[in-house]
Amino acid sequence: MVSLSKTQPSHNYPPSPKGHPFLGLLPEYSRDPLGFTTKCAKEYGDVVFWKLPLSPAYQLNHPDYIEEVLVTKNSQFIKHQSLQILGRMLGNGLVTSEGSFWQHQRRLMQPAFHRERIFSYGEVMVDYTKRLLPTWSRGEIRDIHEDMMGLTLEIVAKTLFGADVATEVENIGKAMQVSIEYFESRNTNFLLYLLPDWVPAPHNLRFQKAMQQMDQLIYGIIQQRKQSNEDAGDLLSMLLQVRDENGVGMSDRQLRDEVMTLFLAGHETTALTLSWTWYLLSQHPEVEHKLQAELETVLGGRTPAIADLPQLTYTEKVIMEVMRLYPPVWAMARKVLHECEIAGYPLKAGDGVFMSQWVMHRDPRYFDEPEVFNPDRWSEDLAKKLPTFAYFPFGGGSRICIGKSFANMEAVLLLATIAQQFRLTLIPDQQIVPWPAFTLRPKYGIKMMVN
């Protein structure tokens, strides 16, 4: 855990840790983002001022202030410049686009995520999981994070784009890993942050090669669909048919950006949730026992289906509790667009705002024994009693994750399908380290024995 000394607040600024004379708090943040932000919240309260090299930032640690940024005053903020690092990867897709263009794209894509359409994907989710499980053998050791990433990647490719990418999963996984490492290294290293991506430095070259591989795959899927002129009833079919008021459809580049965004967001959230689920279940046999009891009662050994979801209440609580302790999106950042006031402090245009699910989800004001893995805490409608932004694994406001229902349903169905057939035991003496890059990944994987 980092050690922070305190700078006295002025009338214009909230309390702040004392940082480096030139680099501000960047060195402390870079060494341990989770530890740093947690300690800031505990020692300095609901609003913390960060001195940073390019522009200051405010860490908000109260649901009301987070709601101001994401909901009531959201027009005063745009995505933080740190996301621009992923511009080559995500282009102008839903995660990175802004303003009227974002609103236009969101409206176009929303029908693909309506409840009925999401339900139609359930069978594919279970079928792909059943296809994976025969490749597992009892007594073998597997990196469960790698398995979950591969499985959810295949599912998102099939349900949203009608593509079977089984043979490409390893290459796509490596390209995604390179991209996340690129984001993390540039976002925590001031010199790399300033270095343009066109400079032929090793990390830039690795990233460019990874993007070329992804582009080749995704443009290939788009061209195949255009040539076949087939309406597969998936998102890509819908996007290919969409026309604006002038009768013009999306360019291949815009199609590519939205497909790339959903490739990343559509598999990463569920894969990480399930990876951390297996880790936590292996540490808490009493929770695993209750989960097994519910699956036996509700399913009796048969394959889960959409109709079973209302009865799989404890399974859903397990997923909610995992996302509380290990939120896939561990933090969100915004940049002030127009001068405004948050929590009584004046924010200037260009200032940064930082809000962390990791910090809020472990706040003892809202969660008893916040470090304890306890799915039963979600009984008696706790989620409805909490302030909206005490628990927000999918973000919030107008930009709440478009795939929230997809991800929740997928996590419950996959957990129920796998847990009925196998128990997973954590291999001892390995480092399980949460890696807060673009998402919260296990840095060295999670090796488990299949039982």
Short mmCIF file of N, CA, C and O in Angstrom, two decimals, residues 61-149:
data_model
loop_
_atom_site.label_atom_id
_atom_site.label_comp_id
_atom_site.label_asym_id
_atom_site.label_seq_id
_atom_site.Cartn_x
_atom_site.Cartn_y
_atom_site.Cartn_z
N ASN A 61 -15.61 10.11 -4.42
CA ASN A 61 -15.83 8.88 -3.65
C ASN A 61 -17.18 8.89 -2.94
O ASN A 61 -17.32 8.33 -1.85
N HIS A 62 -18.16 9.50 -3.56
CA HIS A 62 -19.51 9.51 -2.99
C HIS A 62 -20.51 9.35 -4.13
O HIS A 62 -20.39 9.98 -5.18
N PRO A 63 -21.55 8.50 -3.93
CA PRO A 63 -22.51 8.24 -5.00
C PRO A 63 -23.18 9.49 -5.54
O PRO A 63 -23.43 9.59 -6.75
N ASP A 64 -23.46 10.46 -4.68
CA ASP A 64 -24.15 11.68 -5.14
C ASP A 64 -23.29 12.48 -6.10
O ASP A 64 -23.78 13.03 -7.09
N TYR A 65 -21.99 12.56 -5.82
CA TYR A 65 -21.10 13.33 -6.68
C TYR A 65 -20.87 12.61 -8.01
O TYR A 65 -20.76 13.25 -9.06
N ILE A 66 -20.79 11.29 -7.96
CA ILE A 66 -20.66 10.51 -9.19
C ILE A 66 -21.91 10.68 -10.05
O ILE A 66 -21.83 10.83 -11.27
N GLU A 67 -23.07 10.71 -9.41
CA GLU A 67 -24.32 10.90 -10.15
C GLU A 67 -24.35 12.27 -10.82
O GLU A 67 -24.88 12.42 -11.93
N GLU A 68 -23.80 13.29 -10.15
CA GLU A 68 -23.73 14.61 -10.78
C GLU A 68 -22.99 14.55 -12.11
O GLU A 68 -23.41 15.14 -13.11
N VAL A 69 -21.87 13.83 -12.11
CA VAL A 69 -21.04 13.76 -13.33
C VAL A 69 -21.70 12.93 -14.41
O VAL A 69 -21.73 13.32 -15.59
N LEU A 70 -22.24 11.76 -14.04
CA LEU A 70 -22.76 10.82 -15.04
C LEU A 70 -24.20 11.07 -15.44
O LEU A 70 -24.65 10.58 -16.47
N VAL A 71 -24.95 11.81 -14.61
CA VAL A 71 -26.38 11.99 -14.89
C VAL A 71 -26.78 13.46 -14.94
O VAL A 71 -27.04 14.01 -16.01
N THR A 72 -26.82 14.12 -13.79
CA THR A 72 -27.44 15.45 -13.74
C THR A 72 -26.66 16.52 -14.50
O THR A 72 -27.24 17.45 -15.05
N LYS A 73 -25.33 16.41 -14.53
CA LYS A 73 -24.52 17.40 -15.24
C LYS A 73 -23.68 16.74 -16.34
O LYS A 73 -22.61 17.24 -16.70
N ASN A 74 -24.16 15.65 -16.88
CA ASN A 74 -23.34 14.87 -17.82
C ASN A 74 -22.97 15.66 -19.07
O ASN A 74 -21.96 15.37 -19.72
N SER A 75 -23.77 16.67 -19.43
CA SER A 75 -23.45 17.45 -20.63
C SER A 75 -22.21 18.32 -20.43
O SER A 75 -21.66 18.84 -21.41
N GLN A 76 -21.77 18.46 -19.18
CA GLN A 76 -20.58 19.25 -18.89
C GLN A 76 -19.28 18.44 -19.01
O GLN A 76 -18.19 18.98 -18.81
N PHE A 77 -19.43 17.14 -19.33
CA PHE A 77 -18.26 16.25 -19.33
C PHE A 77 -18.18 15.44 -20.62
O PHE A 77 -19.21 15.14 -21.24
N ILE A 78 -16.96 15.08 -21.00
CA ILE A 78 -16.74 14.15 -22.11
C ILE A 78 -15.78 13.06 -21.62
O ILE A 78 -15.21 13.15 -20.53
N LYS A 79 -15.61 12.01 -22.45
CA LYS A 79 -14.69 10.95 -22.09
C LYS A 79 -13.28 11.52 -21.89
O LYS A 79 -12.86 12.44 -22.60
N HIS A 80 -12.56 10.97 -20.95
CA HIS A 80 -11.22 11.46 -20.63
C HIS A 80 -10.24 11.16 -21.76
O HIS A 80 -10.41 10.18 -22.50
N GLN A 81 -9.22 12.00 -21.88
CA GLN A 81 -8.25 11.83 -22.98
C GLN A 81 -7.49 10.53 -22.90
O GLN A 81 -6.91 10.09 -23.90
N SER A 82 -7.47 9.89 -21.72
CA SER A 82 -6.77 8.60 -21.62
C SER A 82 -7.36 7.57 -22.57
O SER A 82 -6.66 6.67 -23.06
N LEU A 83 -8.68 7.69 -22.85
CA LEU A 83 -9.31 6.74 -23.78
C LEU A 83 -8.83 6.93 -25.21
O LEU A 83 -8.96 6.03 -26.03
N GLN A 84 -8.29 8.10 -25.50
CA GLN A 84 -7.79 8.34 -26.85
C GLN A 84 -6.64 7.40 -27.20
O GLN A 84 -6.35 7.17 -28.37
N ILE A 85 -6.00 6.86 -26.17
CA ILE A 85 -4.92 5.90 -26.40
C ILE A 85 -5.44 4.69 -27.18
O ILE A 85 -4.74 4.09 -27.98
N LEU A 86 -6.72 4.36 -26.94
CA LEU A 86 -7.31 3.21 -27.63
C LEU A 86 -8.01 3.62 -28.94
O LEU A 86 -8.77 2.84 -29.50
N GLY A 87 -7.74 4.85 -29.38
CA GLY A 87 -8.41 5.32 -30.60
C GLY A 87 -8.13 4.44 -31.80
O GLY A 87 -9.01 4.18 -32.62
N ARG A 88 -6.89 3.96 -31.93
CA ARG A 88 -6.55 3.09 -33.07
C ARG A 88 -7.32 1.79 -32.99
O ARG A 88 -7.68 1.21 -34.03
N MET A 89 -7.62 1.31 -31.78
CA MET A 89 -8.31 0.05 -31.62
C MET A 89 -9.82 0.20 -31.78
O MET A 89 -10.45 -0.50 -32.56
N LEU A 90 -10.42 1.15 -31.04
CA LEU A 90 -11.87 1.27 -31.00
C LEU A 90 -12.43 2.27 -32.00
O LEU A 90 -13.63 2.31 -32.22
N GLY A 91 -11.55 3.10 -32.58
CA GLY A 91 -12.01 4.07 -33.56
C GLY A 91 -13.05 5.00 -32.96
O GLY A 91 -12.90 5.52 -31.86
N ASN A 92 -14.15 5.17 -33.68
CA ASN A 92 -15.22 6.07 -33.24
C ASN A 92 -16.46 5.26 -32.86
O ASN A 92 -17.59 5.61 -33.20
N GLY A 93 -16.22 4.14 -32.15
CA GLY A 93 -17.33 3.29 -31.71
C GLY A 93 -18.01 3.84 -30.48
O GLY A 93 -17.69 4.91 -29.99
N LEU A 94 -18.96 3.07 -29.95
CA LEU A 94 -19.80 3.55 -28.85
C LEU A 94 -19.02 3.96 -27.61
O LEU A 94 -19.43 4.88 -26.90
N VAL A 95 -17.92 3.28 -27.31
CA VAL A 95 -17.18 3.59 -26.09
C VAL A 95 -16.47 4.93 -26.20
O VAL A 95 -16.39 5.68 -25.22
N THR A 96 -15.99 5.29 -27.38
CA THR A 96 -15.14 6.47 -27.52
C THR A 96 -15.84 7.67 -28.16
O THR A 96 -15.40 8.80 -27.98
N SER A 97 -16.91 7.47 -28.93
CA SER A 97 -17.55 8.58 -29.63
C SER A 97 -18.29 9.50 -28.65
O SER A 97 -18.58 9.12 -27.52
N GLU A 98 -18.61 10.69 -29.12
CA GLU A 98 -19.22 11.71 -28.26
C GLU A 98 -20.39 12.39 -28.97
O GLU A 98 -20.57 12.25 -30.18
N GLY A 99 -21.17 13.13 -28.18
CA GLY A 99 -22.16 14.06 -28.70
C GLY A 99 -23.24 13.43 -29.57
O GLY A 99 -23.69 12.31 -29.35
N SER A 100 -23.64 14.18 -30.60
CA SER A 100 -24.76 13.76 -31.45
C SER A 100 -24.42 12.49 -32.23
O SER A 100 -25.30 11.67 -32.51
N PHE A 101 -23.14 12.33 -32.58
CA PHE A 101 -22.75 11.12 -33.31
C PHE A 101 -22.96 9.90 -32.43
O PHE A 101 -23.49 8.88 -32.89
N TRP A 102 -22.53 9.98 -31.16
CA TRP A 102 -22.74 8.86 -30.23
C TRP A 102 -24.23 8.57 -30.08
O TRP A 102 -24.65 7.40 -30.10
N GLN A 103 -25.04 9.61 -29.91
CA GLN A 103 -26.49 9.42 -29.75
C GLN A 103 -27.08 8.72 -30.96
O GLN A 103 -27.91 7.82 -30.84
N HIS A 104 -26.63 9.11 -32.15
CA HIS A 104 -27.10 8.51 -33.39
C HIS A 104 -26.74 7.02 -33.44
O HIS A 104 -27.59 6.17 -33.73
N GLN A 105 -25.49 6.70 -33.13
CA GLN A 105 -25.04 5.31 -33.16
C GLN A 105 -25.75 4.47 -32.10
O GLN A 105 -26.13 3.32 -32.34
N ARG A 106 -25.94 5.03 -30.92
CA ARG A 106 -26.61 4.31 -29.83
C ARG A 106 -28.04 3.96 -30.24
O ARG A 106 -28.51 2.83 -30.00
N ARG A 107 -28.74 4.90 -30.86
CA ARG A 107 -30.11 4.63 -31.31
C ARG A 107 -30.13 3.53 -32.36
O ARG A 107 -31.02 2.67 -32.36
N LEU A 108 -29.16 3.55 -33.27
CA LEU A 108 -29.12 2.54 -34.32
C LEU A 108 -28.91 1.14 -33.74
O LEU A 108 -29.47 0.16 -34.21
N MET A 109 -28.10 1.06 -32.69
CA MET A 109 -27.69 -0.25 -32.18
C MET A 109 -28.59 -0.78 -31.06
O MET A 109 -28.58 -1.97 -30.78
N GLN A 110 -29.39 0.09 -30.47
CA GLN A 110 -30.21 -0.32 -29.34
C GLN A 110 -31.13 -1.51 -29.64
O GLN A 110 -31.26 -2.41 -28.80
N PRO A 111 -31.78 -1.57 -30.81
CA PRO A 111 -32.68 -2.71 -31.07
C PRO A 111 -32.01 -4.08 -30.97
O PRO A 111 -32.65 -5.07 -30.65
N ALA A 112 -30.71 -4.14 -31.23
CA ALA A 112 -30.01 -5.43 -31.16
C ALA A 112 -29.90 -5.93 -29.73
O ALA A 112 -29.59 -7.10 -29.51
N PHE A 113 -30.18 -5.05 -28.76
CA PHE A 113 -30.03 -5.43 -27.35
C PHE A 113 -31.36 -5.39 -26.60
O PHE A 113 -31.37 -5.37 -25.37
N HIS A 114 -32.47 -5.39 -27.35
CA HIS A 114 -33.78 -5.49 -26.71
C HIS A 114 -33.93 -6.85 -26.04
O HIS A 114 -33.31 -7.84 -26.44
N ARG A 115 -34.78 -6.91 -25.04
CA ARG A 115 -34.94 -8.09 -24.20
C ARG A 115 -35.19 -9.36 -25.01
O ARG A 115 -34.55 -10.39 -24.79
N GLU A 116 -36.10 -9.28 -25.98
CA GLU A 116 -36.46 -10.48 -26.75
C GLU A 116 -35.26 -10.98 -27.57
O GLU A 116 -35.02 -12.18 -27.67
N ARG A 117 -34.52 -10.05 -28.13
CA ARG A 117 -33.37 -10.45 -28.94
C ARG A 117 -32.27 -11.04 -28.05
O ARG A 117 -31.63 -12.03 -28.41
N ILE A 118 -32.07 -10.43 -26.88
CA ILE A 118 -31.08 -10.96 -25.93
C ILE A 118 -31.44 -12.40 -25.56
O ILE A 118 -30.58 -13.28 -25.51
N PHE A 119 -32.70 -12.65 -25.28
CA PHE A 119 -33.14 -14.00 -24.90
C PHE A 119 -32.85 -15.00 -26.01
O PHE A 119 -32.53 -16.16 -25.75
N SER A 120 -32.95 -14.54 -27.26
CA SER A 120 -32.71 -15.46 -28.38
C SER A 120 -31.25 -15.90 -28.43
O SER A 120 -30.92 -16.90 -29.05
N TYR A 121 -30.37 -15.16 -27.78
CA TYR A 121 -28.96 -15.52 -27.77
C TYR A 121 -28.63 -16.58 -26.71
O TYR A 121 -27.55 -17.16 -26.72
N GLY A 122 -29.55 -16.79 -25.76
CA GLY A 122 -29.28 -17.68 -24.64
C GLY A 122 -28.89 -19.09 -25.05
O GLY A 122 -27.98 -19.69 -24.49
N GLU A 123 -29.57 -19.63 -26.04
CA GLU A 123 -29.31 -21.00 -26.48
C GLU A 123 -27.89 -21.13 -27.04
O GLU A 123 -27.20 -22.12 -26.80
N VAL A 124 -27.47 -20.11 -27.80
CA VAL A 124 -26.11 -20.12 -28.36
C VAL A 124 -25.08 -20.11 -27.24
O VAL A 124 -24.07 -20.83 -27.28
N MET A 125 -25.32 -19.30 -26.20
CA MET A 125 -24.39 -19.22 -25.06
C MET A 125 -24.19 -20.59 -24.43
O MET A 125 -23.05 -21.01 -24.16
N VAL A 126 -25.29 -21.28 -24.18
CA VAL A 126 -25.21 -22.59 -23.54
C VAL A 126 -24.58 -23.62 -24.48
O VAL A 126 -23.74 -24.44 -24.07
N ASP A 127 -24.94 -23.58 -25.76
CA ASP A 127 -24.40 -24.54 -26.73
C ASP A 127 -22.88 -24.43 -26.86
O ASP A 127 -22.17 -25.44 -26.92
N TYR A 128 -22.37 -23.20 -26.91
CA TYR A 128 -20.93 -23.01 -27.03
C TYR A 128 -20.21 -23.48 -25.77
O TYR A 128 -19.09 -24.00 -25.84
N THR A 129 -20.85 -23.29 -24.61
CA THR A 129 -20.26 -23.77 -23.36
C THR A 129 -20.20 -25.29 -23.35
O THR A 129 -19.19 -25.89 -22.96
N LYS A 130 -21.28 -25.92 -23.80
CA LYS A 130 -21.31 -27.39 -23.85
C LYS A 130 -20.29 -27.93 -24.85
O LYS A 130 -19.80 -29.05 -24.71
N ARG A 131 -19.98 -27.15 -25.85
CA ARG A 131 -18.97 -27.55 -26.83
C ARG A 131 -17.56 -27.48 -26.22
O ARG A 131 -16.68 -28.26 -26.59
N LEU A 132 -17.36 -26.55 -25.28
CA LEU A 132 -16.05 -26.41 -24.65
C LEU A 132 -15.77 -27.52 -23.63
O LEU A 132 -14.67 -28.07 -23.59
N LEU A 133 -16.78 -27.87 -22.82
CA LEU A 133 -16.54 -28.71 -21.66
C LEU A 133 -15.99 -30.12 -21.98
O LEU A 133 -15.18 -30.63 -21.19
N PRO A 134 -16.35 -30.76 -23.08
CA PRO A 134 -15.74 -32.07 -23.38
C PRO A 134 -14.23 -32.01 -23.62
O PRO A 134 -13.56 -33.05 -23.61
N THR A 135 -13.69 -30.81 -23.82
CA THR A 135 -12.23 -30.69 -24.02
C THR A 135 -11.49 -30.64 -22.69
O THR A 135 -10.26 -30.66 -22.67
N TRP A 136 -12.24 -30.55 -21.58
CA TRP A 136 -11.63 -30.55 -20.25
C TRP A 136 -11.51 -31.99 -19.73
O TRP A 136 -12.39 -32.81 -19.97
N SER A 137 -10.46 -32.28 -19.00
CA SER A 137 -10.28 -33.61 -18.39
C SER A 137 -10.06 -33.43 -16.89
O SER A 137 -9.31 -32.54 -16.47
N ARG A 138 -10.68 -34.28 -16.11
CA ARG A 138 -10.52 -34.20 -14.65
C ARG A 138 -9.06 -34.47 -14.29
O ARG A 138 -8.42 -35.37 -14.82
N GLY A 139 -8.54 -33.67 -13.39
CA GLY A 139 -7.16 -33.79 -12.95
C GLY A 139 -6.19 -32.91 -13.71
O GLY A 139 -5.04 -32.76 -13.30
N GLU A 140 -6.63 -32.31 -14.82
CA GLU A 140 -5.71 -31.44 -15.57
C GLU A 140 -5.73 -30.03 -14.99
O GLU A 140 -6.68 -29.61 -14.32
N ILE A 141 -4.67 -29.28 -15.27
CA ILE A 141 -4.55 -27.89 -14.82
C ILE A 141 -4.78 -26.98 -16.03
O ILE A 141 -4.18 -27.17 -17.08
N ARG A 142 -5.67 -26.01 -15.84
CA ARG A 142 -6.01 -25.10 -16.93
C ARG A 142 -5.90 -23.66 -16.42
O ARG A 142 -6.13 -23.39 -15.24
N ASP A 143 -5.59 -22.75 -17.33
CA ASP A 143 -5.69 -21.32 -17.02
C ASP A 143 -7.14 -20.93 -17.29
O ASP A 143 -7.55 -20.78 -18.44
N ILE A 144 -7.92 -20.81 -16.22
CA ILE A 144 -9.36 -20.62 -16.38
C ILE A 144 -9.68 -19.27 -16.99
O ILE A 144 -10.69 -19.11 -17.69
N HIS A 145 -8.80 -18.30 -16.76
CA HIS A 145 -9.03 -16.99 -17.38
C HIS A 145 -8.92 -17.08 -18.90
O HIS A 145 -9.74 -16.54 -19.64
N GLU A 146 -7.92 -17.81 -19.36
CA GLU A 146 -7.76 -18.01 -20.81
C GLU A 146 -8.96 -18.73 -21.41
O GLU A 146 -9.45 -18.38 -22.49
N ASP A 147 -9.45 -19.76 -20.69
CA ASP A 147 -10.62 -20.50 -21.17
C ASP A 147 -11.86 -19.61 -21.26
O ASP A 147 -12.63 -19.68 -22.22
N MET A 148 -12.08 -18.79 -20.23
CA MET A 148 -13.27 -17.94 -20.22
C MET A 148 -13.19 -16.86 -21.30
O MET A 148 -14.19 -16.52 -21.93
N MET A 149 -12.00 -16.32 -21.54
CA MET A 149 -11.84 -15.33 -22.59
C MET A 149 -12.14 -15.93 -23.96
O MET A 149 -12.84 -15.34 -24.78
#
